[in-house]
Coordinates of C-alpha atoms and ligand atoms in Angstrom, one line a residue:
X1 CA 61.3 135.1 101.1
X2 CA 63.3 132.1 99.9
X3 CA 66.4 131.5 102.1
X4 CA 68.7 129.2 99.8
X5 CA 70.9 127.2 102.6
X6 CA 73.2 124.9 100.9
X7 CA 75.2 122.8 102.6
X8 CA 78.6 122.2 102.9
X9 CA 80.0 118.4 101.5
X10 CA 81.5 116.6 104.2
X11 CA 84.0 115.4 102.0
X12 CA 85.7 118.7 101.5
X13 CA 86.5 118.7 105.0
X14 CA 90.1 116.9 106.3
X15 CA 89.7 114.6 109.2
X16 CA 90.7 116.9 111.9
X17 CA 88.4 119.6 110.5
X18 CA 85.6 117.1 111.1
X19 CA 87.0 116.2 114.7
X20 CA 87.2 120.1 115.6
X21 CA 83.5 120.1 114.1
X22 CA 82.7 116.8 116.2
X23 CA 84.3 118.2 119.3
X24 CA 82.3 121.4 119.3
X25 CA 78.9 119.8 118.8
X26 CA 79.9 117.5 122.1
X27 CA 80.4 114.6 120.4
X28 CA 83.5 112.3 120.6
X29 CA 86.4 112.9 118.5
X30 CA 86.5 109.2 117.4
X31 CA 83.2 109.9 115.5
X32 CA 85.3 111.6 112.8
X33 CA 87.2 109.4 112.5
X34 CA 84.0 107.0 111.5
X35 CA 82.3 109.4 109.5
X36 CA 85.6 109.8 107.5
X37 CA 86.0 106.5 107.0
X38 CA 82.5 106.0 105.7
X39 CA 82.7 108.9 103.2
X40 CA 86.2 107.9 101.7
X41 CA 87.0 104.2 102.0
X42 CA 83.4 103.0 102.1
X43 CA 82.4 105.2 99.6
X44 CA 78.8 106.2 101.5
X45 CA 76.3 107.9 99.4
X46 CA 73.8 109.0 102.5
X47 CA 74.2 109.3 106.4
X48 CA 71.7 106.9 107.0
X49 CA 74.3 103.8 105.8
X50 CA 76.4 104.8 109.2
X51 CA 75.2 102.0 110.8
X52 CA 78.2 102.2 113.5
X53 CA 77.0 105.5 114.6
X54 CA 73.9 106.5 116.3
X55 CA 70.3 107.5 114.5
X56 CA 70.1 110.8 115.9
X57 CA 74.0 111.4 115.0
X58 CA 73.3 110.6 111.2
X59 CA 70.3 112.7 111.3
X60 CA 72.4 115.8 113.1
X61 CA 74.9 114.9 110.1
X62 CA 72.2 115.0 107.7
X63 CA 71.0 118.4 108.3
X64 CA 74.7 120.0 108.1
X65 CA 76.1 118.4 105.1
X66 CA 75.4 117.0 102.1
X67 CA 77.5 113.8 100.6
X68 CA 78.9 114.4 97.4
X69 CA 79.1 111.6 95.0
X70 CA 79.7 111.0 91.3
X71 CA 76.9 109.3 88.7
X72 CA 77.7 107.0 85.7
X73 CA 75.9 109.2 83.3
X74 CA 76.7 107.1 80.2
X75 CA 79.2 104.6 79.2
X76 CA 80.6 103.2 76.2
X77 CA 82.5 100.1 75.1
X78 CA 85.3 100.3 72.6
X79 CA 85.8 96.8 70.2
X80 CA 89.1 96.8 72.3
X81 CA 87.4 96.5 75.7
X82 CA 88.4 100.0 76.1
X83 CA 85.0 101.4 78.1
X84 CA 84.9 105.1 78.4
X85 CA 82.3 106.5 80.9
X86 CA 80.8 110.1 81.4
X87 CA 80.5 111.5 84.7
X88 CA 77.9 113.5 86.1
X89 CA 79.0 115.6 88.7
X90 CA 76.6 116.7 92.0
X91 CA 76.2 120.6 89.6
X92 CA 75.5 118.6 86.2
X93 CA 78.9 119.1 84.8
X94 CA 80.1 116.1 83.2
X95 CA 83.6 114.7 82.8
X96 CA 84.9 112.1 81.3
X97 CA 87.0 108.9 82.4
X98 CA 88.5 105.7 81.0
X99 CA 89.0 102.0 81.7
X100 CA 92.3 100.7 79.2
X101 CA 92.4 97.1 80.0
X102 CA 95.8 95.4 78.6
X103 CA 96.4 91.7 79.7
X104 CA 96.6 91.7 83.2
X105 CA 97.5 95.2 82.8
X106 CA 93.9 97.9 83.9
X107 CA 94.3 101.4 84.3
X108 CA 92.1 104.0 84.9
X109 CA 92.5 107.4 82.8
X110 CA 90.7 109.9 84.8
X111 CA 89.7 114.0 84.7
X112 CA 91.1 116.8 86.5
X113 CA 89.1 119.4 85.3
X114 CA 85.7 120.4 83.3
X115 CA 87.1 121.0 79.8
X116 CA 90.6 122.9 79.8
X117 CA 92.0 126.5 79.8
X118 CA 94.8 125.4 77.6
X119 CA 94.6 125.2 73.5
X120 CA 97.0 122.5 72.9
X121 CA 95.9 122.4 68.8
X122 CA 95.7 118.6 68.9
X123 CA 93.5 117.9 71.6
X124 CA 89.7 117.9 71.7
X125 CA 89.2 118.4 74.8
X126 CA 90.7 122.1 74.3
X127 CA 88.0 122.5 72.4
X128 CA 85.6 122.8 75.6
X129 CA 86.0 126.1 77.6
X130 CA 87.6 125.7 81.2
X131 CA 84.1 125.4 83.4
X132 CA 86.1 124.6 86.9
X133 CA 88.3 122.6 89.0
X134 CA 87.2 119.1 89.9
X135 CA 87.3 118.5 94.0
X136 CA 89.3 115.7 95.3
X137 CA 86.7 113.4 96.2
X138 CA 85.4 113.7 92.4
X139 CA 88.7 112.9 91.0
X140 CA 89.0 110.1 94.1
X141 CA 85.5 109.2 93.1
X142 CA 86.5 108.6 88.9
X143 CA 89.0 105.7 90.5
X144 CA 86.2 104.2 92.5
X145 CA 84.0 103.9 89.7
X146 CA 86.4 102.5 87.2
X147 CA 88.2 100.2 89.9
X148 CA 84.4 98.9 90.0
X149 CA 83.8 98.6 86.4
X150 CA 87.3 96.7 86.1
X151 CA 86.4 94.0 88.8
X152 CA 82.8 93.5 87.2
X153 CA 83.9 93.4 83.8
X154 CA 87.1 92.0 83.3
X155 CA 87.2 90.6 86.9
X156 CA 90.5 92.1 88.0
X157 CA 91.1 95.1 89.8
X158 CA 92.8 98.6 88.6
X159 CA 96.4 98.2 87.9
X160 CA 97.7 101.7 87.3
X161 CA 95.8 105.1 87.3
X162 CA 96.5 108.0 84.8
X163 CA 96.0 111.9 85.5
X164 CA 95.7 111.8 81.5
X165 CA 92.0 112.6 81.2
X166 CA 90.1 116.3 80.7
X167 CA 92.0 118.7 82.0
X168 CA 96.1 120.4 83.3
X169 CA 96.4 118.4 86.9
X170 CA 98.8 121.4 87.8
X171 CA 96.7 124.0 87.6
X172 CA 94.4 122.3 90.0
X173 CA 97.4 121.4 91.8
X174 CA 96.5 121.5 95.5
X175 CA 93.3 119.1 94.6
X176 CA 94.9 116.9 92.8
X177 CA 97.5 116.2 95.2
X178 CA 94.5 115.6 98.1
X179 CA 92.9 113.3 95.2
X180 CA 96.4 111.4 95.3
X181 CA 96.8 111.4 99.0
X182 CA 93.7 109.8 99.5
X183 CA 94.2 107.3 96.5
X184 CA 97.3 106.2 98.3
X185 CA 96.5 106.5 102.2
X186 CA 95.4 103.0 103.7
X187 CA 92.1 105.5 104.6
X188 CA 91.4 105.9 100.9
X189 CA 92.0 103.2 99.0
X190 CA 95.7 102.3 99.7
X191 CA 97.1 101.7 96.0
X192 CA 101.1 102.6 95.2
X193 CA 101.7 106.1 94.3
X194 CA 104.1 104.1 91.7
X195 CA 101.0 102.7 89.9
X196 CA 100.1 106.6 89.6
X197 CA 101.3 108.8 86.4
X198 CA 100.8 112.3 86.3
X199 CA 100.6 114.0 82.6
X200 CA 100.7 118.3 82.1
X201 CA 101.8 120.2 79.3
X202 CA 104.7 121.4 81.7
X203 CA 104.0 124.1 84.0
X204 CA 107.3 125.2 85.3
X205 CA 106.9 126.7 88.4
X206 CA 104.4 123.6 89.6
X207 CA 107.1 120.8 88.6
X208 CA 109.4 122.3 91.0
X209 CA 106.8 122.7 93.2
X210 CA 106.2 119.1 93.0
X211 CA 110.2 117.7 93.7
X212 CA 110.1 120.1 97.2
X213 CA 106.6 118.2 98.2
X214 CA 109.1 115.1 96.6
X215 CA 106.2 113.6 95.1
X216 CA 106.6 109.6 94.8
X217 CA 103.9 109.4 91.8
X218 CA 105.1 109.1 88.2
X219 CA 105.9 112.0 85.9
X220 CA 105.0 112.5 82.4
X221 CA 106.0 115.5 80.3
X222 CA 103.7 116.2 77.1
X223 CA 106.6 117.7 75.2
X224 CA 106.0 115.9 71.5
X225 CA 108.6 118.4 70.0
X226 CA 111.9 119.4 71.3
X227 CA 112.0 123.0 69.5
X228 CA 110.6 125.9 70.8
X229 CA 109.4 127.8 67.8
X230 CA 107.2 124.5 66.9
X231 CA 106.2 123.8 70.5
X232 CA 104.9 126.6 70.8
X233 CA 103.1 126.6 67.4
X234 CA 101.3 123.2 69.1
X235 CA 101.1 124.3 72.2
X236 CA 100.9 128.1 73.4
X237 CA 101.8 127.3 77.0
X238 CA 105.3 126.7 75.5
X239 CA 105.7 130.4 75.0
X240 CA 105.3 131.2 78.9
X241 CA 107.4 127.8 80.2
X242 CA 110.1 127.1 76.9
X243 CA 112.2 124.0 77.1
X244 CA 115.0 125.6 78.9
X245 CA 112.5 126.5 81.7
X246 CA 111.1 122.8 81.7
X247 CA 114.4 121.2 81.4
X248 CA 116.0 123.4 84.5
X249 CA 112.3 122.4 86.4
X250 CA 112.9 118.8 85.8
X251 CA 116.3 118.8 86.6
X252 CA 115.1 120.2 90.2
X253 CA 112.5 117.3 90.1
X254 CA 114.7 114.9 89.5
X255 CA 117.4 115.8 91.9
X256 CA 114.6 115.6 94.8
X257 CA 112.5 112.8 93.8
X258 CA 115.0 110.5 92.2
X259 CA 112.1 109.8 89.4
X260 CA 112.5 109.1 86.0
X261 CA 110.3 111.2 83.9
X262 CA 108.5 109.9 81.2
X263 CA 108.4 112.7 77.9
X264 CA 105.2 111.8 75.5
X265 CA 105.7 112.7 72.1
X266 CA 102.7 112.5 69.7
X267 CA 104.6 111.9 66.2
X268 CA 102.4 114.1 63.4
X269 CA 103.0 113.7 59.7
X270 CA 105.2 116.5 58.2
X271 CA 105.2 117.9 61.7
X272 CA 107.7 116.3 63.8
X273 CA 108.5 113.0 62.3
X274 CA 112.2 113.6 60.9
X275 CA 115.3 112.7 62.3
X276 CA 116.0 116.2 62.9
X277 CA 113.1 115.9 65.3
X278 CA 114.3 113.4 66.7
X279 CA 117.8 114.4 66.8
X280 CA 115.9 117.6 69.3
X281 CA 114.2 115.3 71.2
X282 CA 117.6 113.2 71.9
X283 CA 119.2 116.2 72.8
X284 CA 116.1 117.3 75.5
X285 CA 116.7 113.4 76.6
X286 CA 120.0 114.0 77.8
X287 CA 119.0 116.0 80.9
X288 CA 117.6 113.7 83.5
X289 CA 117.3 109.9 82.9
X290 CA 114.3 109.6 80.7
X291 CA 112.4 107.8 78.6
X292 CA 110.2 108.4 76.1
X293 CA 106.6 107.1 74.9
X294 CA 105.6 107.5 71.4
X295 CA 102.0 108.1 70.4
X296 CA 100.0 107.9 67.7
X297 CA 98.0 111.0 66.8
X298 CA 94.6 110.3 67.3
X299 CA 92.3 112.4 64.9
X300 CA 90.1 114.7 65.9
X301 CA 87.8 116.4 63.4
X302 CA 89.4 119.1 61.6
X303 CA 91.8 117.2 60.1
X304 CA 94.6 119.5 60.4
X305 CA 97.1 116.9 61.7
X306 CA 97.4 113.3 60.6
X307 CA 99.2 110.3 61.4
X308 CA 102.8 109.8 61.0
X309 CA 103.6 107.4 58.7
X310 CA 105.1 103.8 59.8
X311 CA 108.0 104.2 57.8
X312 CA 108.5 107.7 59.4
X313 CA 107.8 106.5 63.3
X314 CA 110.2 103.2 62.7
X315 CA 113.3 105.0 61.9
X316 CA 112.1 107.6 64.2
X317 CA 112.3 105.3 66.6
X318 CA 115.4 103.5 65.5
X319 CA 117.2 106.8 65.8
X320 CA 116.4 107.6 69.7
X321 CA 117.3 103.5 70.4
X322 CA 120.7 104.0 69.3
X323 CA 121.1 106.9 71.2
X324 CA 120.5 104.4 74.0
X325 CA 116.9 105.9 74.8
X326 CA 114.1 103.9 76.1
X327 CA 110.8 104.0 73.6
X328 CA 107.6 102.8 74.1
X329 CA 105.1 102.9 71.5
X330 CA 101.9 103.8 72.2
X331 CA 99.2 102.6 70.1
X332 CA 95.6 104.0 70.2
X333 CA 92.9 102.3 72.3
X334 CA 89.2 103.0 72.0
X335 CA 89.5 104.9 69.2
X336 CA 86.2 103.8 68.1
X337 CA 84.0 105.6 70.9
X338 CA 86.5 108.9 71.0
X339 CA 87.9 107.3 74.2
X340 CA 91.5 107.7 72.7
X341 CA 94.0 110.8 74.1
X342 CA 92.9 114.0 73.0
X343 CA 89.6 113.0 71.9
X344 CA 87.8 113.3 75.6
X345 CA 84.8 116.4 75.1
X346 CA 81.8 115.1 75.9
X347 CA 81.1 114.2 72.6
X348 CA 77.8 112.1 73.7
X349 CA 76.3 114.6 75.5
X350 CA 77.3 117.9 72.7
X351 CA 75.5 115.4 70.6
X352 CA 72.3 115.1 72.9
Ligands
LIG1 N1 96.9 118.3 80.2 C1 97.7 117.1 80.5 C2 96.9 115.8 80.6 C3 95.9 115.5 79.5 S1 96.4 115.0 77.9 C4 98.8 117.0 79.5 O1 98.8 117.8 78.6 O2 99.6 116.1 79.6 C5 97.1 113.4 78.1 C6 98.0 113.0 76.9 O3 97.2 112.9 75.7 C7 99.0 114.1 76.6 O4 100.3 113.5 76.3 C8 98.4 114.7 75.4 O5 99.4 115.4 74.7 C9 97.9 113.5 74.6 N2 97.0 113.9 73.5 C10 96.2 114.9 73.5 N3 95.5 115.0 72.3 C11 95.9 113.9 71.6 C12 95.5 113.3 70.3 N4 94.6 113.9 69.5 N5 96.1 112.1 70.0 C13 97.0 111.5 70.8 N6 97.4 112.0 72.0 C14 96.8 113.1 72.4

């Protein structure tokens, strides 16, 4: 008979976990602390690179745990310099992530789940069915990766990082808040949880769960309509968590992180492109200090939606200003290799 062992990745374990384990075996506590660092801020792919600890330690290591690490399956460069990459993950899931580079200005747009359980109508990657829950080092792992392909491409670091990749980060909330704590602990890799913008459809009950952990990331709301009855017609999570259930849930954020919340509103021809629409979405703004990022629609391949017109988004636009709102616009990048929002699904590999 076959006796499958697997073993367990080290990297799922916190660092007093591993000091307890450490402790037990007879070996220092201060080892965890070594093995830790190796696995997160060193980014180790095998035991054997431990050179600080001894042989017979690595090889103990090595026949209790496995490292898990992320592979560049495929990457793609948009005429923008937008490169989009596709992960392959230690079970052969794949996920996908992005480098946006703009001036001095280099983000990473990463993954927080394979595919999505939600069926926002605009998005491709709702397409894909909800295969799991990425793990924190996998999501930690997409910034590595991306922070490398920044330096050795454009020759500067990453800038910002974006939760705005495959997946809802708060229904994987308690891993995506590890992935974040280790992002911004000097044992990670020590970046500002300013630089750091979490997107979700809005989840209610996880936004206030959010303000009482008094997150210090960035929030962005996916709202792109300020009605229920067409929310919801978008976007079916809207019937379970309606505006008035957001609005109270950011109001409670708000009052306990002291954090401007950033609404993105994808602007869709004959949709929501009126100044009745954006009359709504003045209304949502008054709330909580806002402000509010316009996007335009990228297609995906139905063609049920299309792109507002310029006319349409420019008075659109004019309207919220003099209501005193802050607008961005936010043009499309990497269009051109399906890198843009929304269009993340693995097209390379459904094609293979
Ligand atoms: N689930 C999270 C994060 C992923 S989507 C969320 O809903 O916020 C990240 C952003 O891309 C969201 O604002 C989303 O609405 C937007 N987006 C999705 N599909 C898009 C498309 N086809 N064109 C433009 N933006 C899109």
């Amino acid at each position: 008979m076959i006796v499958r062992t697997e073993k367990p990745n080290i990297r799922g374990f916190s660092k007093d976990q591993l000091k307890a384990f450490f402790v037990e075996k007879g070996e220092k506590a201060f080892r965890a602390d070594q093995v830790y660092q190796w696995v997160w801020q060193k980014s180790a792919a095998s035991f054997q690179e431990m050179t600080n600890i001894s042989k017979e330690l690595r090889t103990f290591l090595e026949q209790h745990f496995e490292i898990h690490k992320i592979k560049i399956a495929s990457s793609q460069r948009s005429k923008d310099g937008t490169i989009k990459v596709a992960f392959e993950l230690h079970d052969g899931k794949l996920v996908e992530g992005v480098l946006i580079p703009a001036g001095d200005r280099m983000t990473a747009c990463i993954s927080s789940q394979v595919g999505c359980s939600l069926d926002c109508k605009f998005c491709a990657t709702a397409r894909l069915k909800m295969m799991r829950n990425l793990t924190p080092d996998e999501i930690y792992d997409q910034v590595v990766a991306i922070n490398k392909l920044a330096i050795d491409t454009y020759g500067i670091p990453l800038t910002n990082i974006v939760y705005m990749g495959m997946g809802e980060p708060l229904l994987n909330y308690k891993n995506v808040m590890t992935s974040i704590q280790m992002i911004t602990s000097p044992e990670g890799l020590g970046m500002s949880p300013r630089r750091i913008t979490l997107s979700t459809s809005g989840i209610a009950k996880m936004i206030r769960k959010m303000g009482d952990d008094q997150v210090k990331f960035n929030l962005a709301l996916s709202l792109h309509v300020a009605n229920n009855e067409k929310r919801t017609r978008l976007m079916s999570i809207n019937q379970s968590n309606p505006l008035e259930e957001l609005a109270d849930a950011l109001k409670y954020f708000y009052e306990k992180t002291g954090t401007r919340v950033t609404y993105e509103y994808i602007i869709f021809r004959d949709f929501n492109d009126e100044i009745q629409d954006a009359r709504e979405l003045a209304e949502f703004c008054k709330h909580i200090p806002c402000k509010v990022n316009i996007i335009e629609y990228n297609p995906i391949d139905d063609g049920f939606f299309q792109q507002a017109s310029k006319q349409k988004t420019d008075a659109f636009i004019r309207f919220l200003e003099s209501k005193g709102i802050i607008v961005n616009v936010r043009r499309s990048r990497g269009k051109d290799i399906d890198a843009a929002c929304g269009q993340l699904a693995n097209k390379v590999v459904q094609q293979a």
